[in-house]
XYZ file of C-alpha atoms in Angstrom:
368
model
C 169.720 104.726 119.845
C 169.135 107.274 116.958
C 168.442 110.684 117.426
C 164.638 110.204 117.009
C 164.424 107.650 119.847
C 166.793 109.956 122.029
C 164.425 112.836 121.596
C 161.361 110.427 122.461
C 162.947 109.162 125.683
C 164.134 112.713 126.590
C 160.320 113.861 126.247
C 158.918 111.051 128.273
C 161.495 111.767 131.065
C 160.587 115.391 131.082
C 156.719 114.187 131.316
C 157.415 112.062 134.133
C 159.373 114.613 136.076
C 157.121 117.591 135.484
C 154.325 118.300 137.995
C 151.095 119.163 136.268
C 150.381 123.024 137.235
C 146.966 123.174 138.981
C 144.953 126.023 137.707
C 141.904 127.254 139.793
C 139.430 129.972 140.097
C 140.576 131.677 143.279
C 138.150 132.666 146.058
C 137.396 136.194 145.356
C 137.610 138.077 148.780
C 135.049 140.830 147.716
C 132.546 137.839 147.244
C 133.213 136.834 150.646
C 132.201 140.181 151.899
C 129.048 139.940 149.944
C 128.327 136.579 151.379
C 128.580 137.972 154.833
C 126.335 140.863 154.079
C 123.836 138.574 152.849
C 123.915 136.432 155.754
C 123.678 139.610 158.076
C 120.615 140.587 156.234
C 118.651 137.172 156.582
C 119.576 136.400 159.991
C 119.908 139.681 161.795
C 117.943 142.400 160.144
C 114.876 140.937 158.139
C 111.605 140.876 160.205
C 113.035 143.040 162.816
C 112.578 146.342 161.453
C 110.683 148.351 158.721
C 111.661 148.091 155.084
C 113.508 151.371 155.116
C 115.849 150.154 157.827
C 116.175 146.851 156.185
C 117.327 148.440 153.222
C 119.840 150.726 154.878
C 121.161 148.247 157.587
C 123.196 146.096 155.154
C 124.741 149.393 153.675
C 125.572 150.503 157.408
C 127.365 147.077 157.976
C 129.361 147.431 154.763
C 130.332 150.912 155.825
C 131.727 149.649 159.254
C 133.811 146.695 157.716
C 135.482 149.400 155.450
C 135.951 151.820 158.263
C 137.790 149.188 160.145
C 140.037 148.296 157.134
C 140.795 152.091 156.797
C 141.571 152.493 160.420
C 144.066 149.684 160.244
C 145.579 151.437 157.165
C 145.933 154.667 158.939
C 147.480 152.628 162.230
C 149.898 150.857 159.681
C 150.762 152.970 156.671
C 152.406 151.220 153.728
C 155.747 152.451 154.672
C 155.513 151.180 158.189
C 154.453 147.701 156.812
C 157.370 147.729 154.519
C 159.611 148.623 157.604
C 158.281 145.598 159.413
C 158.080 143.188 156.315
C 160.054 144.683 153.358
C 158.528 144.022 150.114
C 159.291 147.009 148.100
C 161.012 150.299 147.902
C 160.956 151.887 151.382
C 159.864 155.566 151.893
C 162.031 157.530 154.188
C 159.303 158.497 156.497
C 158.345 157.235 159.935
C 154.641 157.527 161.176
C 155.987 158.188 164.889
C 158.008 161.300 163.489
C 154.849 162.325 161.623
C 152.316 162.216 164.242
C 154.375 163.162 167.353
C 158.030 164.252 166.816
C 157.440 166.699 163.948
C 153.875 167.405 164.586
C 153.489 171.272 164.842
C 150.759 171.159 167.017
C 152.406 168.932 169.399
C 155.472 171.105 169.510
C 153.629 174.270 169.827
C 151.529 172.948 172.615
C 153.575 170.738 174.593
C 157.095 171.853 173.529
C 160.058 170.592 171.639
C 161.197 168.451 174.649
C 157.687 166.977 175.494
C 157.504 163.286 176.554
C 154.798 163.008 173.795
C 157.869 162.633 171.477
C 158.404 159.114 172.761
C 154.536 157.956 171.969
C 154.391 155.109 169.249
C 151.464 155.658 166.904
C 150.193 152.221 166.404
C 149.797 151.843 170.340
C 148.391 155.320 170.499
C 145.809 154.401 167.922
C 144.860 151.217 169.465
C 141.935 148.968 169.199
C 140.225 150.365 172.373
C 140.479 153.791 171.295
C 139.102 153.226 167.777
C 135.987 151.231 169.148
C 135.367 153.924 171.842
C 135.509 156.459 169.144
C 132.688 155.008 166.960
C 129.362 156.402 167.302
C 126.959 154.391 169.474
C 125.126 152.808 166.315
C 128.398 151.324 165.154
C 129.583 150.033 168.563
C 126.374 148.329 169.067
C 127.266 145.697 166.326
C 129.827 144.378 168.857
C 127.368 144.122 172.054
C 124.707 141.574 171.960
C 121.458 142.647 173.299
C 120.889 140.024 175.841
C 120.072 141.412 179.496
C 117.340 139.109 180.977
C 115.413 136.155 180.571
C 112.366 134.521 182.329
C 111.673 131.059 182.906
C 108.029 129.722 183.293
C 106.672 126.244 184.319
C 103.825 125.053 186.248
C 103.067 128.390 187.728
C 106.882 128.772 188.799
C 108.753 131.701 187.678
C 112.601 132.328 187.796
C 114.786 135.266 186.279
C 118.191 135.027 185.074
C 120.391 138.176 184.300
C 123.034 137.970 181.712
C 126.113 139.740 180.374
C 126.285 140.750 176.600
C 127.643 137.346 175.685
C 125.371 135.152 177.752
C 127.100 134.679 181.030
C 124.853 134.715 184.340
C 125.470 137.689 186.403
C 122.507 136.934 188.763
C 119.957 134.461 189.195
C 116.519 134.985 190.989
C 114.128 131.987 192.341
C 116.054 129.283 190.468
C 116.181 127.600 193.904
C 112.292 127.239 193.975
C 111.801 126.907 190.319
C 113.827 123.505 190.648
C 112.711 122.412 194.011
C 116.381 123.326 195.404
C 117.742 120.782 192.803
C 119.863 123.603 191.494
C 120.429 126.675 193.720
C 120.788 130.375 192.468
C 124.351 130.809 193.408
C 125.395 127.761 191.314
C 124.661 129.573 188.079
C 126.506 132.636 188.749
C 129.416 132.901 186.223
C 128.069 130.031 183.987
C 127.498 130.426 180.211
C 123.787 129.952 179.133
C 124.873 126.840 177.217
C 126.351 125.322 180.401
C 123.091 126.091 182.291
C 121.108 124.106 179.753
C 123.537 121.210 180.218
C 123.253 121.543 184.051
C 119.378 121.422 183.696
C 119.657 118.257 181.769
C 121.958 116.572 183.941
C 119.906 117.368 186.936
C 116.727 116.163 185.108
C 114.933 119.659 185.066
C 112.828 119.818 181.864
C 112.701 122.891 180.024
C 109.709 123.832 177.869
C 109.923 123.713 174.038
C 111.305 126.941 172.570
C 112.260 128.116 176.243
C 114.203 131.240 176.533
C 117.487 129.825 177.534
C 117.681 127.930 174.261
C 116.530 131.133 172.312
C 119.383 133.071 174.029
C 121.898 130.518 172.965
C 120.939 130.780 169.353
C 121.054 134.745 169.777
C 124.456 134.707 171.332
C 125.617 132.382 168.657
C 124.616 134.739 165.794
C 126.164 137.771 167.631
C 129.481 135.874 167.917
C 129.216 134.719 164.125
C 128.244 138.337 163.212
C 131.349 139.704 165.262
C 133.851 137.118 163.777
C 132.311 138.076 160.277
C 133.006 141.641 160.660
C 136.478 140.928 161.555
C 137.131 138.440 158.821
C 135.412 140.822 156.164
C 137.722 143.702 157.477
C 140.884 141.450 156.817
C 139.447 140.599 153.251
C 139.206 144.327 152.613
C 142.665 144.975 153.876
C 144.171 142.376 151.537
C 141.955 143.973 148.554
C 142.769 147.481 149.385
C 146.497 146.953 149.882
C 147.203 145.267 146.818
C 149.745 142.223 146.235
C 152.522 142.984 148.821
C 151.024 145.529 151.360
C 147.564 144.026 151.637
C 148.410 140.447 152.667
C 151.308 141.906 155.082
C 148.819 144.446 156.617
C 146.071 141.702 156.949
C 148.558 139.164 158.262
C 149.311 141.549 161.398
C 145.472 142.139 161.578
C 145.027 138.349 161.742
C 147.692 137.997 164.554
C 146.107 140.840 166.468
C 142.343 139.742 166.113
C 142.869 135.974 166.183
C 141.794 135.621 162.464
C 143.193 132.866 160.130
C 146.586 133.701 159.322
C 146.484 131.333 156.298
C 144.225 133.744 154.291
C 146.621 136.708 154.199
C 149.265 134.111 153.083
C 147.186 132.413 150.439
C 146.951 135.694 148.594
C 150.619 136.847 149.093
C 152.367 134.981 146.532
C 154.065 137.451 144.062
C 157.240 135.608 142.794
C 158.834 139.103 141.927
C 158.545 140.089 145.656
C 161.946 140.440 146.951
C 160.702 139.991 150.420
C 158.393 136.934 149.835
C 160.775 134.478 151.622
C 160.965 136.955 154.779
C 157.210 137.085 154.684
C 156.995 133.279 154.506
C 159.226 133.063 157.388
C 157.057 135.358 159.741
C 154.141 133.243 158.744
C 155.733 129.998 159.792
C 157.281 131.534 162.875
C 153.509 132.421 163.568
C 152.543 128.837 163.605
C 151.594 128.673 159.733
C 151.654 125.411 157.783
C 153.982 124.501 155.121
C 151.175 122.440 153.543
C 149.036 125.738 152.924
C 148.335 125.916 149.128
C 148.473 129.527 147.933
C 147.321 131.333 144.788
C 150.040 132.633 142.389
C 149.489 136.049 141.090
C 145.810 136.605 142.519
C 146.294 140.265 141.939
C 147.588 139.892 138.399
C 144.266 138.665 137.047
C 142.320 140.634 134.349
C 139.007 139.383 135.783
C 137.819 137.635 138.998
C 136.999 134.483 136.884
C 140.466 134.260 135.465
C 142.292 130.841 136.835
C 145.572 131.132 138.516
C 148.373 128.537 139.325
C 148.756 127.286 142.869
C 151.625 126.412 144.909
C 152.213 125.241 148.439
C 154.431 126.926 150.973
C 156.720 123.905 151.172
C 157.260 124.384 147.233
C 157.742 128.028 147.913
C 160.212 127.456 150.509
C 162.121 125.130 148.184
C 162.033 127.556 145.175
C 162.779 130.620 147.169
C 165.510 128.983 149.130
C 168.447 129.738 146.773
C 167.098 132.664 144.825
C 165.283 134.484 147.663
C 167.477 137.562 148.743
C 169.327 137.140 152.182
C 169.217 140.287 154.325
C 172.771 141.368 152.939
C 171.609 140.848 149.516
C 168.360 142.942 149.453
C 168.544 146.132 147.666
C 170.381 148.855 149.683
C 167.035 150.815 150.294
C 165.335 147.663 152.026
C 168.748 147.064 154.093
C 168.164 150.813 155.101
C 164.623 150.146 155.881
C 165.647 147.236 158.052
C 168.136 149.149 159.921
C 165.958 152.102 160.342
C 163.321 149.878 162.082
C 166.042 148.257 164.074
C 167.106 151.711 165.226
C 163.783 152.960 166.137
C 162.993 149.946 167.809
C 165.984 150.183 169.953
C 165.181 153.976 170.685
C 161.341 153.350 171.198
C 161.575 150.199 173.204
C 164.848 150.188 175.163
C 165.681 153.841 175.567
C 162.456 155.560 176.236
C 162.987 155.491 180.103
C 166.300 156.759 179.621
C 165.144 159.573 177.491
C 162.467 160.691 179.668
C 164.879 160.509 182.772
C 167.255 163.010 180.834
C 164.665 165.331 179.907
C 163.029 165.421 183.483
C 166.525 166.255 184.624
C 166.919 168.908 182.172
C 163.605 170.430 183.079
C 164.406 170.357 186.576
C 167.680 172.191 185.987
C 165.899 174.965 184.104
C 163.367 175.396 186.778
C 166.085 175.948 189.515
């Protein structure tokens, strides 16, 4: 075989063994937010208020989504995300120190040895506290306005009283309405969807466009709205945080609020990220799929229409397996960050009770 033939054969072998790189236009996360805002306008706003409110409601919804994203950033600053899932240089700062241990207000008001020093910021600024801190006009987005419905048929009337999400709290005159086929007490605790099924199973006809089925549609819309708000907040967390912090912070958000953990992972692939393999491990431990296809370099595009390569988690595991830094091979600042997290975790989780006991003993001695 001459040189030319060898080169042709060599080229053919490369072609056979080289997988074509798939280039696609990634789903732009800000576009997903816009899609939800459009749905909200069409399904929850139009026809229900005047033109001025119809103009302002979508803006207020967008502001709420942004507020949720900012709250999560405040709850988990970048350096705390890096401490939990290293991906870049670690600042020598701890949010619990800032908010409690080294807070001049706490020290002056409660003293240097206050039990407030053992508070954990992410637990302190929790979801319930955040929601309660919202003004009423924003809290109402999470509460469907379902309270009571009336059933009318052949001069018979029944009343059903519902929780915010369509569960029957009290029923009146259903026994008479159904000629004792269904008793009032049978409906307590049922979802309106189950009430409709029960009526159908018992042969009780409901009028066309009856209130029960209208409530089902209303509750479904409210659930979709709540899910959409959380999903959009997750999208904004990814975009606002950038290529490493954004997906990691959104991953925590997704786990806490039952969102799809695939989405943060899809946008997290930065092959220069020294902690990428560690993040993949966290994703897989949380139930993620090795078949998930991710975007490579989503945050490195020059425009939202620019195409990017794709790669599966399985391929990432194989390519990162030998090159991904092990814990002892990470840059020293990352090793310090991991050790720091372990130290803080030990103090905050295992020794809090002991610290409190010692301080109480000390206080008791000082009072004697």
